[in-house]
Every structure is written in structure tokens, then in C-alpha cells.
Short mmCIF file of C-alpha atoms in Angstrom, two decimals:
data_model
loop_
_atom_site.label_atom_id
_atom_site.label_comp_id
_atom_site.label_asym_id
_atom_site.label_seq_id
_atom_site.Cartn_x
_atom_site.Cartn_y
_atom_site.Cartn_z
CA UNK A 1 -119.09 4.54 -40.56
CA UNK A 2 -117.17 1.33 -42.20
CA UNK A 3 -119.16 2.24 -45.62
CA UNK A 4 -117.86 5.64 -45.68
CA UNK A 5 -114.56 4.31 -44.91
CA UNK A 6 -114.35 2.20 -47.90
CA UNK A 7 -115.77 4.73 -50.01
CA UNK A 8 -112.98 7.12 -49.29
CA UNK A 9 -110.24 4.64 -49.76
CA UNK A 10 -111.94 3.33 -52.91
CA UNK A 11 -111.57 7.25 -54.22
CA UNK A 12 -108.14 7.53 -53.03
CA UNK A 13 -106.82 4.19 -54.90
CA UNK A 14 -108.62 4.87 -58.12
CA UNK A 15 -106.96 8.18 -58.46
CA UNK A 16 -103.61 6.34 -57.94
CA UNK A 17 -104.41 3.77 -60.56
CA UNK A 18 -105.58 6.37 -62.94
CA UNK A 19 -102.27 8.61 -62.18
CA UNK A 20 -99.59 5.69 -62.37
CA UNK A 21 -101.62 2.79 -64.11
CA UNK A 22 -101.10 -1.04 -63.09
CA UNK A 23 -97.83 -0.51 -61.10
CA UNK A 24 -96.50 -0.66 -57.79
CA UNK A 25 -97.04 3.29 -57.51
CA UNK A 26 -100.67 2.46 -58.79
CA UNK A 27 -101.39 0.99 -55.39
CA UNK A 28 -99.43 3.69 -53.72
CA UNK A 29 -96.26 1.82 -53.27
CA UNK A 30 -92.87 3.27 -54.05
CA UNK A 31 -91.83 0.64 -56.36
CA UNK A 32 -91.51 -3.11 -57.41
CA UNK A 33 -88.52 -3.68 -54.83
CA UNK A 34 -90.35 -2.65 -51.63
CA UNK A 35 -93.47 -4.24 -52.67
CA UNK A 36 -91.77 -7.56 -53.21
CA UNK A 37 -90.00 -7.12 -50.00
CA UNK A 38 -93.41 -6.72 -48.37
CA UNK A 39 -94.90 -9.69 -49.99
CA UNK A 40 -91.78 -11.74 -48.71
CA UNK A 41 -92.58 -10.85 -45.27
CA UNK A 42 -96.43 -11.81 -45.64
CA UNK A 43 -95.78 -15.00 -47.31
CA UNK A 44 -94.04 -16.25 -44.42
CA UNK A 45 -97.43 -17.55 -43.00
CA UNK A 46 -97.61 -19.91 -46.00
CA UNK A 47 -96.25 -23.41 -44.79
CA UNK A 48 -96.26 -25.33 -48.11
CA UNK A 49 -95.26 -24.37 -51.58
CA UNK A 50 -98.15 -26.12 -53.29
CA UNK A 51 -101.93 -27.03 -53.15
CA UNK A 52 -103.07 -24.31 -51.10
CA UNK A 53 -105.63 -21.58 -51.40
CA UNK A 54 -105.03 -17.78 -50.57
CA UNK A 55 -107.05 -14.65 -50.16
CA UNK A 56 -105.22 -11.37 -51.10
CA UNK A 57 -107.26 -8.99 -49.32
CA UNK A 58 -106.88 -5.57 -50.71
CA UNK A 59 -105.42 -7.15 -53.75
CA UNK A 60 -105.13 -4.18 -56.11
CA UNK A 61 -104.64 -5.57 -59.46
CA UNK A 62 -103.14 -8.61 -57.92
CA UNK A 63 -99.20 -8.34 -58.02
CA UNK A 64 -99.05 -10.87 -55.28
CA UNK A 65 -99.76 -13.44 -58.00
CA UNK A 66 -96.47 -12.44 -59.75
CA UNK A 67 -94.57 -12.98 -56.25
CA UNK A 68 -95.99 -16.35 -56.06
CA UNK A 69 -95.01 -17.35 -59.36
CA UNK A 70 -91.53 -16.03 -59.22
CA UNK A 71 -90.89 -17.86 -55.92
CA UNK A 72 -91.94 -21.48 -57.60
CA UNK A 73 -95.30 -21.55 -55.59
CA UNK A 74 -97.56 -23.75 -57.81
CA UNK A 75 -101.08 -25.29 -57.89
CA UNK A 76 -102.41 -22.54 -55.70
CA UNK A 77 -105.74 -21.01 -55.80
CA UNK A 78 -105.75 -17.37 -55.69
CA UNK A 79 -109.00 -15.09 -54.85
CA UNK A 80 -108.22 -11.40 -54.95
CA UNK A 81 -110.58 -9.08 -52.99
CA UNK A 82 -110.86 -5.43 -53.58
CA UNK A 83 -113.23 -2.49 -53.14
CA UNK A 84 -111.95 -0.76 -56.39
CA UNK A 85 -113.70 -2.13 -59.23
CA UNK A 86 -111.03 -0.52 -61.48
CA UNK A 87 -108.41 -2.26 -59.71
CA UNK A 88 -110.39 -5.45 -60.12
CA UNK A 89 -110.81 -4.80 -63.95
CA UNK A 90 -107.01 -4.39 -64.28
CA UNK A 91 -106.38 -7.78 -62.55
CA UNK A 92 -108.79 -9.76 -64.46
CA UNK A 93 -107.27 -8.33 -67.75
CA UNK A 94 -103.66 -9.07 -66.43
CA UNK A 95 -104.02 -12.43 -65.06
CA UNK A 96 -105.85 -15.33 -66.28
CA UNK A 97 -106.53 -18.73 -65.16
CA UNK A 98 -108.78 -21.18 -63.53
CA UNK A 99 -107.10 -20.85 -60.45
CA UNK A 100 -107.22 -16.96 -60.37
CA UNK A 101 -110.45 -15.14 -59.43
CA UNK A 102 -111.22 -11.50 -58.69
CA UNK A 103 -114.24 -10.19 -56.58
CA UNK A 104 -115.55 -7.31 -54.59
CA UNK A 105 -118.03 -9.64 -52.77
CA UNK A 106 -116.60 -10.74 -49.46
CA UNK A 107 -119.65 -12.67 -48.55
CA UNK A 108 -119.11 -15.18 -51.61
CA UNK A 109 -115.85 -16.07 -50.64
CA UNK A 110 -115.50 -19.47 -49.10
CA UNK A 111 -112.86 -20.63 -46.37
CA UNK A 112 -109.33 -20.35 -47.67
CA UNK A 113 -106.18 -21.64 -46.01
CA UNK A 114 -104.44 -18.40 -45.89
CA UNK A 115 -105.27 -14.54 -46.18
CA UNK A 116 -102.98 -11.81 -46.56
CA UNK A 117 -103.43 -8.00 -46.83
CA UNK A 118 -100.67 -5.59 -47.74
CA UNK A 119 -100.97 -2.04 -47.03
CA UNK A 120 -104.84 -1.71 -46.53
CA UNK A 121 -104.57 -0.26 -43.20
CA UNK A 122 -102.14 2.56 -43.99
CA UNK A 123 -104.30 5.25 -45.58
CA UNK A 124 -106.58 6.38 -43.10
CA UNK A 125 -107.31 9.95 -44.68
CA UNK A 126 -109.86 11.97 -42.26
CA UNK A 127 -110.73 8.99 -40.45
CA UNK A 128 -110.18 9.37 -36.51
CA UNK A 129 -107.53 6.97 -35.06
CA UNK A 130 -109.84 5.11 -32.67
CA UNK A 131 -112.26 4.59 -35.30
CA UNK A 132 -109.49 3.21 -37.63
CA UNK A 133 -108.42 0.85 -35.09
CA UNK A 134 -111.78 -0.42 -34.82
CA UNK A 135 -112.05 -0.88 -38.53
CA UNK A 136 -108.61 -2.69 -38.38
CA UNK A 137 -109.75 -5.10 -35.75
CA UNK A 138 -113.28 -5.89 -37.66
CA UNK A 139 -111.16 -6.57 -40.69
CA UNK A 140 -108.91 -8.85 -38.74
CA UNK A 141 -111.79 -10.80 -37.28
CA UNK A 142 -112.98 -11.27 -40.81
CA UNK A 143 -109.31 -12.90 -41.71
CA UNK A 144 -109.62 -15.01 -38.60
CA UNK A 145 -113.31 -16.33 -39.92
CA UNK A 146 -112.17 -16.87 -43.51
CA UNK A 147 -108.30 -18.36 -43.14
CA UNK A 148 -108.16 -21.91 -41.80
CA UNK A 149 -104.50 -21.99 -41.54
CA UNK A 150 -103.37 -18.32 -40.77
CA UNK A 151 -103.22 -14.78 -41.97
CA UNK A 152 -100.62 -11.96 -42.07
CA UNK A 153 -100.84 -8.22 -42.61
CA UNK A 154 -98.87 -5.28 -42.33
CA UNK A 155 -99.01 -1.72 -40.89
CA UNK A 156 -96.92 1.38 -40.66
CA UNK A 157 -94.96 1.69 -37.54
CA UNK A 158 -95.09 4.11 -34.93
CA UNK A 159 -91.23 4.01 -34.73
CA UNK A 160 -91.25 5.86 -38.03
CA UNK A 161 -89.13 9.07 -38.52
CA UNK A 162 -91.31 11.82 -37.16
CA UNK A 163 -90.16 14.19 -39.91
CA UNK A 164 -91.37 11.82 -42.59
CA UNK A 165 -94.70 10.88 -41.08
CA UNK A 166 -97.93 12.23 -42.72
CA UNK A 167 -100.99 13.05 -41.09
CA UNK A 168 -103.24 11.12 -43.44
CA UNK A 169 -101.63 7.80 -42.74
CA UNK A 170 -101.97 5.34 -39.70
CA UNK A 171 -99.02 4.53 -37.81
CA UNK A 172 -99.60 1.68 -35.27
CA UNK A 173 -97.84 0.55 -32.20
CA UNK A 174 -96.52 -2.75 -33.08
CA UNK A 175 -97.00 -4.68 -29.70
CA UNK A 176 -100.47 -3.42 -29.48
CA UNK A 177 -101.56 -5.35 -32.46
CA UNK A 178 -99.29 -8.23 -31.49
CA UNK A 179 -101.03 -8.51 -28.06
CA UNK A 180 -104.57 -8.04 -29.94
CA UNK A 181 -103.61 -11.27 -32.33
CA UNK A 182 -102.45 -13.33 -29.41
CA UNK A 183 -105.65 -12.60 -27.27
CA UNK A 184 -107.91 -12.89 -29.84
CA UNK A 185 -106.75 -15.32 -32.52
CA UNK A 186 -103.79 -17.76 -31.74
CA UNK A 187 -100.92 -18.77 -29.38
CA UNK A 188 -98.75 -18.54 -32.52
CA UNK A 189 -98.13 -15.15 -33.58
CA UNK A 190 -95.21 -13.62 -35.23
CA UNK A 191 -94.13 -9.94 -35.22
CA UNK A 192 -91.66 -9.10 -37.98
CA UNK A 193 -90.20 -5.57 -37.49
CA UNK A 194 -86.53 -6.68 -38.86
CA UNK A 195 -86.80 -5.36 -42.60
CA UNK A 196 -85.59 -2.22 -44.13
CA UNK A 197 -89.14 -0.67 -44.44
CA UNK A 198 -91.07 1.77 -41.88
CA UNK A 199 -93.63 -0.98 -41.13
CA UNK A 200 -94.36 -4.25 -39.50
CA UNK A 201 -95.84 -7.70 -40.46
#
């Protein structure tokens, strides 16, 4: 089932990339401003500004690199993981450096300090909610295994305006995932639901 989920998601995002190119809309965000606001929330898990490694899970073409550089993070090692080979090709063409790597092989990634994931749990398409929640939990367990210092992710909130909610998207109950993380991963968990997007981190 998980392989089928990933294949459907890969097809969805490849089509977005073909339609919009290597832009925020190419990874299904509204624009650069909202994308950087998401990155700002996700990056709060990073407790230092240099000499760290980070896994960008579902990296698209690697826009988080621009955020890191813009905010004066330096001497970091970036690993971008994505299931879309087309996204990865864009990333490799756009970002160069010995400290930057893109891959579609999760098994080949060694321990990193931090892991982040932006938007990867939003588009469930035809997957049933309970199966999607299981998929999210499985992925979070992967994060916990890979990241030695912390990880962050975002989800669309169930407190979104009903008239704007879409059937193919997944809207999560914030405290459900807060409690799951507290019970399974760490005493130190932050729930950020105070920024102007219909989501939480």
C-alpha cells in the first residue's frame, strides 16, 4: 500500500513541476512568501547556525537551501530526499556544492542532526484517512531514527475554513499528532499553530 501511495504522489508532483517549473507552485505551494513562512517554522528545530547536517524529506528541487543561505546558516550539510526523479534532477541542476546532495534512496542516508518535511502529508488523493495516518506515523518513525537532534514537519489543520477544504487533501487534528509525538519520540515537543496559514508545525 505504501508503494502505491508514493507512486500516486510522485505522479501528482511531476505534473505540477511540468506545469509550473522549478517554482513554489511547481511543488504545489501558492508562492515564495508562504513557502518561506513554512520554512521559518520548520527551522525552529535547528538550534545552531553552523556546522550541522539536515535531511530535507520530500525536498522537491531543494528550495530550503535558499532559505538556509538567506538566513545566514553556514557550513551545513544538506541532504535532499524525494521520490520524484524529475524534482531531484532540477535540484541537482540548480544547487551545486560538496555540502549538498540529492537522493531517492532513503536507505543510503546516514544519521543527520535534523530532519524537516514541508507539505509531504497534505496530498492524500484517494487514500483513506486511516491509511494516510498510518503512512504519516511510519514516516515520522523514520525521521526519529534518522535525526539525532530533532525533526519538524507540517500538516494542514482540521481548523481550516470548511468551504475551502478539498477532498483530496488531508486535514489533521493538531493535538492528535502532538500527543503522538510526545508519547513516542520526546518530552520536548512544540506545536506551532500561530502563523497565518491553514496548517500547523
